[in-house]
Coordinates of C-alpha atoms in Angstrom, one line a residue:
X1 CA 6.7 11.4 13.3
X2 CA 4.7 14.2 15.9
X3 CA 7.7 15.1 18.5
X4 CA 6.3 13.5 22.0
X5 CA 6.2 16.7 24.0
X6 CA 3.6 17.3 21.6
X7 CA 0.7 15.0 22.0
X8 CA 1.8 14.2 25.8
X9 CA -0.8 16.5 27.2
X10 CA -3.6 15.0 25.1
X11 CA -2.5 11.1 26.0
X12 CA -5.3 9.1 27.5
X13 CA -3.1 8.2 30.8
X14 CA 0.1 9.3 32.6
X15 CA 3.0 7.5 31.3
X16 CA 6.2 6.9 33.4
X17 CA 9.8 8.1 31.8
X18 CA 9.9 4.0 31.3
X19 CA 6.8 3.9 29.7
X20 CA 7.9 7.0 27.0
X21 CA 10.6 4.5 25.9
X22 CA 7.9 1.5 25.5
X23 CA 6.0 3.6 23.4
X24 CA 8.5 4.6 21.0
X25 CA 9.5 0.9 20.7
X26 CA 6.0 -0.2 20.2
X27 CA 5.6 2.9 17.3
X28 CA 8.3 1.8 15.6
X29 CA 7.2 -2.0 15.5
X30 CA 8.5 -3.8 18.0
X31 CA 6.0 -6.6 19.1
X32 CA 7.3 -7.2 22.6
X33 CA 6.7 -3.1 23.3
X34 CA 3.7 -3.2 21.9
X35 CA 2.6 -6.0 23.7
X36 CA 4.1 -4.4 26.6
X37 CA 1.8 -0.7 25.8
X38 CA -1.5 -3.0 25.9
X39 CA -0.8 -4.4 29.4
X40 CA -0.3 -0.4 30.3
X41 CA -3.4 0.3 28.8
X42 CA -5.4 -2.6 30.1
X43 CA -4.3 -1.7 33.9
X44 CA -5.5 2.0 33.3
X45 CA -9.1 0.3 32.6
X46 CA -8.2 1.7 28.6
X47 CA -9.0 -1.7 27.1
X48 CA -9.7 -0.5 23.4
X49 CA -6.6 1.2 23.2
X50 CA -4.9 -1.9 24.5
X51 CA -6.8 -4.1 21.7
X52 CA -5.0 -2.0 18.9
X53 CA -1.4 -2.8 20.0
X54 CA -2.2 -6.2 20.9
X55 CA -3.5 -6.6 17.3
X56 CA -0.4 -4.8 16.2
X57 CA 1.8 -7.5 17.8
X58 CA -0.6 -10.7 17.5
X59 CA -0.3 -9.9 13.8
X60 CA 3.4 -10.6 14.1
X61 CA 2.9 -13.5 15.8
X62 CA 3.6 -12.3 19.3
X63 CA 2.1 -15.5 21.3
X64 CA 1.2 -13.5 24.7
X65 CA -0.2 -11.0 22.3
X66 CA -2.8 -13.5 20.7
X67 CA -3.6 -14.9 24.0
X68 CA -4.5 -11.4 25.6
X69 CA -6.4 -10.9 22.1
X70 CA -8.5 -13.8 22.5
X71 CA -9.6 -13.3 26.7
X72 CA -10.8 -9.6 25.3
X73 CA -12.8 -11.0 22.7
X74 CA -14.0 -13.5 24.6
X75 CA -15.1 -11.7 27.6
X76 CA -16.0 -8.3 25.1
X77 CA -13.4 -6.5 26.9
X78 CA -12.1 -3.5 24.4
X79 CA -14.1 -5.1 21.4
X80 CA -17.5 -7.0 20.9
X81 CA -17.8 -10.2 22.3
X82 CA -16.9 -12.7 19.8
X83 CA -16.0 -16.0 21.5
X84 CA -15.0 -17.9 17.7
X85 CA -12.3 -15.2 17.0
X86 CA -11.3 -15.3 20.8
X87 CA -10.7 -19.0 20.6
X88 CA -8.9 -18.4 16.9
X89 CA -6.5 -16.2 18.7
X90 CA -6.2 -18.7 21.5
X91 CA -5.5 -21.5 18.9
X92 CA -2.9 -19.3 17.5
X93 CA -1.1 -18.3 20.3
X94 CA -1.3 -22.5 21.4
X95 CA 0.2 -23.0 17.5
X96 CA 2.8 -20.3 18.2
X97 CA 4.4 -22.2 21.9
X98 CA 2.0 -20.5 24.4
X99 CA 2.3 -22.6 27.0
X100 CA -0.8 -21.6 29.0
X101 CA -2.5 -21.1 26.0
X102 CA -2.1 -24.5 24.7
X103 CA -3.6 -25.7 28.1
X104 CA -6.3 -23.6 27.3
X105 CA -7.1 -25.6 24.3
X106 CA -6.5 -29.1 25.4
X107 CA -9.1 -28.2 28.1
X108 CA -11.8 -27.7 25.2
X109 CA -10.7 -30.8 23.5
X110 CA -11.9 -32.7 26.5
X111 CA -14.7 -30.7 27.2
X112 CA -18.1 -32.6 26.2

């Protein structure tokens, strides 16, 4: 692992002392950090960055993840717009307890 003092000067946005302890969590795994990372990137308008640790957590079935996964794909934010895969993510966030997510879904079952 590259020691952080390292590549800090050549990160893509200022990170608080909080955020440094985030961002070791998310490298070494954890889904809720990673999860966690995206949101930092997304409100510092870095929305591709965001979509790699969102896919990071989604793929270990981090429900927010997959819902935040499936509004970028659906409105092309950080990826190509790609409205099957964003409702695949937004079904599997509903399968995986996501409350609004699951709303989400019965809303398109009852849409004509």
């Amino acid at each position: 692992m590259i020691p952080l003092d390292l590549i800090m000067p050549h990160l893509c946005l200022p990170l608080e002392p909080e955020d440094i302890e985030v961002l070791e969590k998310a490298d070494a795994g954890d889904a809720e950090a990673q999860n966690e990372l995206a949101l930092i990137f997304l409100s510092n308008d870095k929305p591709k960055s965001a979509v790699y640790w969102l896919e990071l957590a989604a793929k270990q079935n981090f429900a927010d993840s997959m819902s935040l996964l499936s509004r970028c794909y659906m409105d092309g934010n950080g990826v190509s717009h790609d409205k099957n895969v964003g409702i695949m993510w937004l079904a599997k966030a509903a399968a995986f307890g996501h409350v609004i997510a699951q709303a989400q879904m019965q809303a398109f079952e009852r849409w004509p």
